[in-house]
Coordinates of C-alpha atoms (C1' of nucleotides) in Angstrom, one line a residue:
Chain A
X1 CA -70.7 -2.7 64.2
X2 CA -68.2 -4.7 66.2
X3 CA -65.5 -1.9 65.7
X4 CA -68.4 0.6 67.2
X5 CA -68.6 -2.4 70.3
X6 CA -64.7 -2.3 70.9
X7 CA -64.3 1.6 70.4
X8 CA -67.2 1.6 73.1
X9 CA -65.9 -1.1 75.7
X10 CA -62.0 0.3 75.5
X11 CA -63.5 3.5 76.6
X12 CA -63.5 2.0 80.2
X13 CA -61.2 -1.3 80.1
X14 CA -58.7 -2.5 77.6
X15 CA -58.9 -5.3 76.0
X16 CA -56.5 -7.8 74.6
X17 CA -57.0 -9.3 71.3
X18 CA -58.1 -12.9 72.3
X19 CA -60.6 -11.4 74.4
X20 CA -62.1 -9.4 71.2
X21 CA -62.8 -12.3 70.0
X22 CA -64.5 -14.0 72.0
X23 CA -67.2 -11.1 72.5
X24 CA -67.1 -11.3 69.1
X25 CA -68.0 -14.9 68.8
X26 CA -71.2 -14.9 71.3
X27 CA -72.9 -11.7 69.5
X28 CA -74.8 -12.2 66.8
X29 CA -75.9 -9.0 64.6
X30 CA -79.4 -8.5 64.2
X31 CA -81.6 -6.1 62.3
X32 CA -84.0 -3.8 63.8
X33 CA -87.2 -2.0 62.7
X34 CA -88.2 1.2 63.7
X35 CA -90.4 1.0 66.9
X36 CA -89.5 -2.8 67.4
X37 CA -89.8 -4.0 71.3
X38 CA -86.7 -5.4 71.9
X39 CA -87.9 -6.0 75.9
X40 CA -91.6 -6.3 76.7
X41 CA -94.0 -5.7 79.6
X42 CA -94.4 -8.7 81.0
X43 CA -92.4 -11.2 79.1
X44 CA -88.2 -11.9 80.5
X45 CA -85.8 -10.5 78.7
X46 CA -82.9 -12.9 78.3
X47 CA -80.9 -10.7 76.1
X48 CA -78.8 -7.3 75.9
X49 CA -78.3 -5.6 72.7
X50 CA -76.0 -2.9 71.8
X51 CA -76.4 -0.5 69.8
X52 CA -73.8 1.8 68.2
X53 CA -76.2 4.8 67.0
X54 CA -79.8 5.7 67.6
X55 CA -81.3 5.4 70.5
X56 CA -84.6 4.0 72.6
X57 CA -87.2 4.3 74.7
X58 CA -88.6 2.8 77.7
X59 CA -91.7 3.1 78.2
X60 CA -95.1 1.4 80.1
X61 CA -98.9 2.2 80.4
X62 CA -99.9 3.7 83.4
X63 CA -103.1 2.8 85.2
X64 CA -105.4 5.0 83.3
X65 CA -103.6 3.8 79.9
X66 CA -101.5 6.5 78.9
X67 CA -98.1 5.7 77.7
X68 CA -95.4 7.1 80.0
X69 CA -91.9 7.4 78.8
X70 CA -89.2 6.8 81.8
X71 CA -86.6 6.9 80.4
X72 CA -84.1 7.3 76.9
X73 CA -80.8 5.7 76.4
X74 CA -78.7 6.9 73.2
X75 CA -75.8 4.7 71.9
X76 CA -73.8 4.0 72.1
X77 CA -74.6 1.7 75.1
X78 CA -75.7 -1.6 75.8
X79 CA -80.1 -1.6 76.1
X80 CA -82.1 -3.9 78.1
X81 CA -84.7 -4.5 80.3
X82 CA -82.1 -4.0 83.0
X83 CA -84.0 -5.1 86.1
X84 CA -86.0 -8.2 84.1
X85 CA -82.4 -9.4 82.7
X86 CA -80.8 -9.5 85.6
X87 CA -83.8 -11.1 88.1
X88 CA -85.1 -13.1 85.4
X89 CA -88.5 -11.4 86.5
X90 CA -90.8 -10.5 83.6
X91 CA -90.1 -6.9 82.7
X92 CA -92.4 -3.7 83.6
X93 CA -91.2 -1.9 81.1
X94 CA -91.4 -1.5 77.4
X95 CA -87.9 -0.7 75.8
X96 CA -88.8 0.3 71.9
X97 CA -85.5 1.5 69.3
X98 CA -86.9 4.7 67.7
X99 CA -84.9 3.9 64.0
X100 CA -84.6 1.4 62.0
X101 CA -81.1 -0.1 63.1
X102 CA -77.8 -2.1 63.5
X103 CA -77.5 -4.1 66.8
X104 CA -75.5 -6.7 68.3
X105 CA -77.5 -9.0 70.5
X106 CA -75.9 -11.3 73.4
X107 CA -77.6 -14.0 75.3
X108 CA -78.0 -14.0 79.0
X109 CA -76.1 -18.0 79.4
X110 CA -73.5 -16.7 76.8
X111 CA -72.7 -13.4 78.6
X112 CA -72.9 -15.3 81.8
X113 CA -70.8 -17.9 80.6
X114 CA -68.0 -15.4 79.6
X115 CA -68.1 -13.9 83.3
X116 CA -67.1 -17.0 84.9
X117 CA -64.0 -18.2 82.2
X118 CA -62.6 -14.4 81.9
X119 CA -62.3 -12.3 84.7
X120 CA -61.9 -9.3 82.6
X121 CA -65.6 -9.6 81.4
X122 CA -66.9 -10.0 85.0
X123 CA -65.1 -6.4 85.5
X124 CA -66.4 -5.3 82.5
X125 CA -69.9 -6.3 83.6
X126 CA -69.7 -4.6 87.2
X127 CA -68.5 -1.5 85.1
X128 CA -71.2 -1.8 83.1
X129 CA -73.9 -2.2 86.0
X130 CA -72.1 0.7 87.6
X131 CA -72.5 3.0 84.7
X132 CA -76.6 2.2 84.9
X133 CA -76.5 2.6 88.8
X134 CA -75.1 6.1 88.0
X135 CA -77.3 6.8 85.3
X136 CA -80.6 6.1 87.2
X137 CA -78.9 8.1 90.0
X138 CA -79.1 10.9 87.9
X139 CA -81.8 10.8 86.5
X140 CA -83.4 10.3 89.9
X141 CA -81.3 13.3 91.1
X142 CA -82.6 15.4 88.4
X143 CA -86.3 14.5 88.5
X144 CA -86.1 15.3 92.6
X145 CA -84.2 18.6 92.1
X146 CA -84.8 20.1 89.2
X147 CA -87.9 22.0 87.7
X148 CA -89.4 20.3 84.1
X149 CA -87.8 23.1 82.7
X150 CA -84.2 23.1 83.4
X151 CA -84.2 19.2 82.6
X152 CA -85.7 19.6 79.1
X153 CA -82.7 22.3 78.5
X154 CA -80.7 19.9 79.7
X155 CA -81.7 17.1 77.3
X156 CA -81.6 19.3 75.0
X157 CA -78.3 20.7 75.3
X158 CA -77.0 16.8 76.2
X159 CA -78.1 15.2 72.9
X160 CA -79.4 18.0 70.7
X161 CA -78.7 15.5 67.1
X162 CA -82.2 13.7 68.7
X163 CA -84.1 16.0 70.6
X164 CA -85.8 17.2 68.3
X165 CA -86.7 14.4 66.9
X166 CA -88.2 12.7 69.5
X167 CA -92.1 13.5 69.6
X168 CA -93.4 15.9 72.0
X169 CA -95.4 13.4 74.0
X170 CA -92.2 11.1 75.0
X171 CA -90.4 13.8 76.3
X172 CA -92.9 15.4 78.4
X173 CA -94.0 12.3 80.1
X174 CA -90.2 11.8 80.4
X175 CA -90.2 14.9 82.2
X176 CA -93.0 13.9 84.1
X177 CA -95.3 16.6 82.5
X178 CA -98.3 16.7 80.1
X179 CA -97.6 17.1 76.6
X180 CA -99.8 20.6 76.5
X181 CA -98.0 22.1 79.4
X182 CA -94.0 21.3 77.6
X183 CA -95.6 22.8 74.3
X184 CA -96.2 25.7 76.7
X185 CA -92.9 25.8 78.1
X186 CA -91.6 25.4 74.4
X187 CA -93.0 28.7 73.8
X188 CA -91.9 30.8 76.3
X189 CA -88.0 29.8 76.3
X190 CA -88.0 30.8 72.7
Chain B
X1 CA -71.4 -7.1 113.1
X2 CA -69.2 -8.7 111.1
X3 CA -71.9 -11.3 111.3
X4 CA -74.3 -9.3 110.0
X5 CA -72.4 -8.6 107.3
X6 CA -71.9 -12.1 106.0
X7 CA -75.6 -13.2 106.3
X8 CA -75.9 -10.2 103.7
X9 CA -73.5 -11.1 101.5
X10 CA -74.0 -14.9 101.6
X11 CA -77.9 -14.0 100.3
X12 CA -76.4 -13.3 97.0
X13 CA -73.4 -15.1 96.9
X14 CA -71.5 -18.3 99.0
X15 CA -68.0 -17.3 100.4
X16 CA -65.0 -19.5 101.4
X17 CA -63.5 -19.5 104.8
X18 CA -60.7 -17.7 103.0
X19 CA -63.0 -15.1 101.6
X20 CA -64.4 -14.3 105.2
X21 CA -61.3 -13.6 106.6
X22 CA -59.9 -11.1 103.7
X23 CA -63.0 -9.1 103.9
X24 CA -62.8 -8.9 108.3
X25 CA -59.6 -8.1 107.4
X26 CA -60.3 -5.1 105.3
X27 CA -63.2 -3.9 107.3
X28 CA -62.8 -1.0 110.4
X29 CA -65.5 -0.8 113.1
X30 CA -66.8 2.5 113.3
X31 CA -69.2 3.9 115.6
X32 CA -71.0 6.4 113.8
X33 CA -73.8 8.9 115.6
X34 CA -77.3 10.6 115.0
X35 CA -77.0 13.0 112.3
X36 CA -73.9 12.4 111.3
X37 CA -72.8 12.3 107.1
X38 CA -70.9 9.6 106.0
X39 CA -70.8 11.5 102.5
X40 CA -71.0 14.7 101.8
X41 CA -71.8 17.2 99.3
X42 CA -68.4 18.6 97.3
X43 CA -66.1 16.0 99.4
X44 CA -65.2 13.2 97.5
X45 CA -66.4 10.0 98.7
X46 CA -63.6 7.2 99.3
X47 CA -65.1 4.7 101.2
X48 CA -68.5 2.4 101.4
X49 CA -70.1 1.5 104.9
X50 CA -71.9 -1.7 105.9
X51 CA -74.4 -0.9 107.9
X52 CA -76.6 -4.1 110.0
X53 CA -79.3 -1.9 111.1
X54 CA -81.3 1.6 110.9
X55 CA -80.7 3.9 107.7
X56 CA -80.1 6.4 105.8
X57 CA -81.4 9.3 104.2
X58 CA -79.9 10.6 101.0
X59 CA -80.4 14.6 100.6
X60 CA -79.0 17.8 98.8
X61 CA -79.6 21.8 99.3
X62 CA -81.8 22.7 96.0
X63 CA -81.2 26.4 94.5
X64 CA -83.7 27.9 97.4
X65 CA -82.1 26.4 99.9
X66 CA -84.3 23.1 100.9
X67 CA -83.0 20.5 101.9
X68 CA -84.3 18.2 99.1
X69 CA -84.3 14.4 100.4
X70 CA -83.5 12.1 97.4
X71 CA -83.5 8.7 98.8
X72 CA -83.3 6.8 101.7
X73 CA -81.7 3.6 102.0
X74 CA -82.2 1.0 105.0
X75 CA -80.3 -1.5 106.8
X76 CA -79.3 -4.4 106.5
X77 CA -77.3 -2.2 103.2
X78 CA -73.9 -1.3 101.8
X79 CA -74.2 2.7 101.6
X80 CA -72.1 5.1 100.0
X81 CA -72.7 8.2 97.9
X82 CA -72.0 5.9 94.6
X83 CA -71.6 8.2 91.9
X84 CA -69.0 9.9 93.8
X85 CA -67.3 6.2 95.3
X86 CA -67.0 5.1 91.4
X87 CA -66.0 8.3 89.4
X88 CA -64.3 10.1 91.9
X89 CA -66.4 13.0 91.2
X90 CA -66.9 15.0 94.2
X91 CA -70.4 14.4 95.7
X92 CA -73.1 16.0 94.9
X93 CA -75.8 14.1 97.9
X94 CA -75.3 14.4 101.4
X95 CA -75.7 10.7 103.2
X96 CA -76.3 11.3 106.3
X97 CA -76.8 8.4 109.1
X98 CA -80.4 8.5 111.1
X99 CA -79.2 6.9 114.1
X100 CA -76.7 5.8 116.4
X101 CA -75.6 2.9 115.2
X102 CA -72.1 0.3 114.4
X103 CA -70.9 -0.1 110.9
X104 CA -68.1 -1.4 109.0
X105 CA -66.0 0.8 106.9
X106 CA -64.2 0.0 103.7
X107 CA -61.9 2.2 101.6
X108 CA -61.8 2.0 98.3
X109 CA -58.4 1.3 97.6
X110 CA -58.8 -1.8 99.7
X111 CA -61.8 -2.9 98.3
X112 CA -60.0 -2.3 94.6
X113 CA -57.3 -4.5 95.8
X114 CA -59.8 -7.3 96.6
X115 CA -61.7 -6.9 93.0
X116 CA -57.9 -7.3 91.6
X117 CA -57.1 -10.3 93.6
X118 CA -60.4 -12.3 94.1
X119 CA -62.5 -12.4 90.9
X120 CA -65.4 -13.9 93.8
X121 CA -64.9 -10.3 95.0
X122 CA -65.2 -8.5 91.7
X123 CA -68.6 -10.6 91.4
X124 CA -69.8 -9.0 94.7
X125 CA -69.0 -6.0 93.1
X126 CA -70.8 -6.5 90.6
X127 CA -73.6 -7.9 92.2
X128 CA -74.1 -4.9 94.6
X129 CA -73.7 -2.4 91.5
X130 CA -76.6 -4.6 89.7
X131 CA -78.2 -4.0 93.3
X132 CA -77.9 -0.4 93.3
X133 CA -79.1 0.1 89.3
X134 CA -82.3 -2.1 90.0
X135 CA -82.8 0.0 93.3
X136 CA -82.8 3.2 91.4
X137 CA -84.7 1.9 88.1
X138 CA -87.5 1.2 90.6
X139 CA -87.4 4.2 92.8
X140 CA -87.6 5.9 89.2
X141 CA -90.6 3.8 87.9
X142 CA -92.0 4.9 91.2
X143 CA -91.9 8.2 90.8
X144 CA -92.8 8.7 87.6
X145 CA -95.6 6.1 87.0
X146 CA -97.5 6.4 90.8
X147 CA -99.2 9.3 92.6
X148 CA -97.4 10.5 95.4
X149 CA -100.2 9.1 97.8
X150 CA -99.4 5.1 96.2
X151 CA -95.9 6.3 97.0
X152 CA -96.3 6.9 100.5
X153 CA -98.9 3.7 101.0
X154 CA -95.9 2.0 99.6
X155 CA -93.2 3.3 102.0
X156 CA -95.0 2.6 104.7
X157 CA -95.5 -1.4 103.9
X158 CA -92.2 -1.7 103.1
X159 CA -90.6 -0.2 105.8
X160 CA -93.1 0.2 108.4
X161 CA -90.5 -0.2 111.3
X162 CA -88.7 2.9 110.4
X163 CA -91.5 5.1 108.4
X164 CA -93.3 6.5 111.3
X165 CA -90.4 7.5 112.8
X166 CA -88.9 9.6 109.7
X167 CA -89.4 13.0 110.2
X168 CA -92.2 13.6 107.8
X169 CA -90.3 17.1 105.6
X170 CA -87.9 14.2 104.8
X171 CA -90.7 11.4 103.5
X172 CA -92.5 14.7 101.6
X173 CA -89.4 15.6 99.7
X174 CA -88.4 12.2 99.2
X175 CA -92.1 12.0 97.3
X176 CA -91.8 15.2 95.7
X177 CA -94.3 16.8 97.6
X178 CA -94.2 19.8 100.2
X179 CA -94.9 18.7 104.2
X180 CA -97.9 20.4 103.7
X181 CA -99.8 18.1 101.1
X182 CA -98.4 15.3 102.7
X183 CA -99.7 16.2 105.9
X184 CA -103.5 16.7 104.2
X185 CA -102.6 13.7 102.1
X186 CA -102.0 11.3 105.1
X187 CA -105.6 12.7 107.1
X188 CA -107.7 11.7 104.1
X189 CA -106.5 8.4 104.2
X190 CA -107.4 7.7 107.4
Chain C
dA1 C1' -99.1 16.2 45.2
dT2 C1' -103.1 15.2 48.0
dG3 C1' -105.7 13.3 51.4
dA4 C1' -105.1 10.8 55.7
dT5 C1' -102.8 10.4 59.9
dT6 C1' -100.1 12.0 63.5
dT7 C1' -98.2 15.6 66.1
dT8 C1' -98.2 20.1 68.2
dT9 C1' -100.3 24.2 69.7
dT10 C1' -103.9 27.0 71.7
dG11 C1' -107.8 28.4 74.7
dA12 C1' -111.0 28.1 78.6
dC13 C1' -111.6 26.2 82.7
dA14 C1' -111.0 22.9 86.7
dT15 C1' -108.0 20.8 89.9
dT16 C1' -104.0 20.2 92.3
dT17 C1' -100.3 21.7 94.8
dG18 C1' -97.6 25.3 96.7
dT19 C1' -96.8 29.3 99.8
dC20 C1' -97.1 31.8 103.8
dA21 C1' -98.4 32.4 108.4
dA22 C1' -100.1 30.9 112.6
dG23 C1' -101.1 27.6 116.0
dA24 C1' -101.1 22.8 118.1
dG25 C1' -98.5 19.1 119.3
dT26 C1' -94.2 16.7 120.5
dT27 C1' -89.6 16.0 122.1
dA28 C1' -85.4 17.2 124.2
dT29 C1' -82.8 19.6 127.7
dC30 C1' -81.6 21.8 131.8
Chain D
dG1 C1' -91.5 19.6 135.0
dA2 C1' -90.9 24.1 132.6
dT3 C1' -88.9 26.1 128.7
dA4 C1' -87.2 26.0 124.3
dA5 C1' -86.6 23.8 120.0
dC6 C1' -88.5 21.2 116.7
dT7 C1' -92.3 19.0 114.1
dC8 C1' -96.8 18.7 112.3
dT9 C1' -101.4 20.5 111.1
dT10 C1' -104.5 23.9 109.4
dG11 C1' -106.5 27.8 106.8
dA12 C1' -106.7 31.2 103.1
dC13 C1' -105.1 32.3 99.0
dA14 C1' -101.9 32.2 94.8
dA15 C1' -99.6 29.8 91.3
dA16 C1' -98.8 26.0 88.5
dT17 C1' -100.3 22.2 86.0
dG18 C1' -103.8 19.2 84.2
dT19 C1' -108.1 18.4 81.3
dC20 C1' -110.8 18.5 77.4
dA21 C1' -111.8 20.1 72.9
dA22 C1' -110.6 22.1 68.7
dA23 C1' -107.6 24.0 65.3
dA24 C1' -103.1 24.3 63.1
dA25 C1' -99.0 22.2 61.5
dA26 C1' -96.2 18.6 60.2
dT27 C1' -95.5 14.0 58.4
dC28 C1' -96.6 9.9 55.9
dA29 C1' -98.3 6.9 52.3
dT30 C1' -100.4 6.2 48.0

DNA sequence: ATGATTTTTTGACATTTGTCAAGAGTTATC
DNA sequence: GATAACTCTTGACAAATGTCAAAAAATCAT
């Protein structure tokens, strides 16, 4: 699991072998059930996990109490409540791991703690926040630009060992569509 | 201006005497005019602007030739077209300036220095890029969970110094919604 | 395996939103 | 201040998507 964390943070920095440990020492593995919140709607998360395989959703309710799915991020990565962690305000969002799995979990005062004594982990945390800017840039990108259609192929084609795993109704509210019109859709690609 | 720019900065972070002089140092006055892009689309993007006052509007060409407008960003603001800034990538958004108006320029091999040499810097960094992620995370929440209508109603408290003087094709693409509908839209709530 | 539960598909119909075209209003420019 | 260029509104109609209900298919638990 560690192995999977440095395989996953040398993809954008090296580091040296003192500094490996001492991500090593503030994480603490955890177990984690299938559907499990690991960030809640209206609770502060204090913690970021990562996760070597699998992946989660975020999710809320929506004023008339359906479940909307905004999001999916597939490990490996580091998950949380991104906005709640870093304002300390309580989360809107539900973030749920769809398997049972593996994670490392870090504390907000320990992560923080290792920005300020190594300046390497303060870079590795703006690279970090950069990679989510990005991602939400996308996504955003994709949502304005492109038909439901073209982005389901698109999930599809970008992480086709889920896909199709992931029920129906979490990818078409994803898409911003209702579950009846993707199963439509389905049908006339094939 | 200059000014301007360390009131923004100081609301997330304190700088030294020392630290206010190596970022003047770094930063160009530009004037930039009405219209004008500041990023655009295919170009890779080197350098971020500061701007004190007015905005932005974010937009793209979709595959029938709209001009789709994917975000807009307002003053007092670093802007940039981020992916592109970070990865290199060329751009795929178009930023383009809604006003007359002074801003600061920085290149990105200056500003790199800075992250290298000053790990207060490399924290600015990292707090604009946690800036940027929470900015988009919410403008995605937004679109997916509210109507277009609660969108707009939004907008407009936010921002009601600039909204009603945004050409309204940019606000309707910006909610996903043709001029048209916004136009009925905006008579039945009055 | 079998019944129970969940997930997906289908149909009929209502509603929303888009499209196209025309006209009214506004703003900029000479 | 008249003309042109742009922006916004409106109407009629078409197309896409949502809603509700029910059936089919797949999955889960005992």
């Amino acid at each position: 699991m560690t192995e999977s964390l440095h395989k996953y943070i040398n993809s954008f920095i090296q580091l040296s072998k003192e500094e490996i440990e001492v991500i090593e020492e503030i994480s603490v593995c955890k177990k984690i059930k299938k559907n499990e919140l690991i960030a809640e709607n209206g609770k502060v998360c204090r913690k970021v996990l990562f996760a070597g395989e699998g992946y989660f959703r975020f999710f809320h309710i929506d004023s008339r109490g359906n479940e909307i799915t905004s999001d999916f991020y597939f490990a490996p990565s580091f998950i949380t409540s991104y906005t709640s962690f870093i304002t300390g305000v309580p989360s809107f969002v539900n973030v749920q791991a769809m398997h049972d799995m593996d994670v490392l979990e870090f504390s907000k005062e320990d992560l923080y703690d290792l920005y300020d004594k190594y300046p390497k982990f303060e870079r590795v945390g703006r690279l970090i926040a950069e990679k989510v800017a990005i991602n939400s840039e996308e996504h955003l990108f994709l949502l304005l630009n492109q038909t439901a259609q073209t982005r389901y192929q698109r999930l599809l084609e970008q992480n086709p060992q889920y896909v199709n795993t992931i029920p129906l109704q979490y990818i078409a509210s994803y898409l911003g569509i209702t579950q009846e019109t993707l199963s439509r859709m389905r049908k006339s690609i094939k």
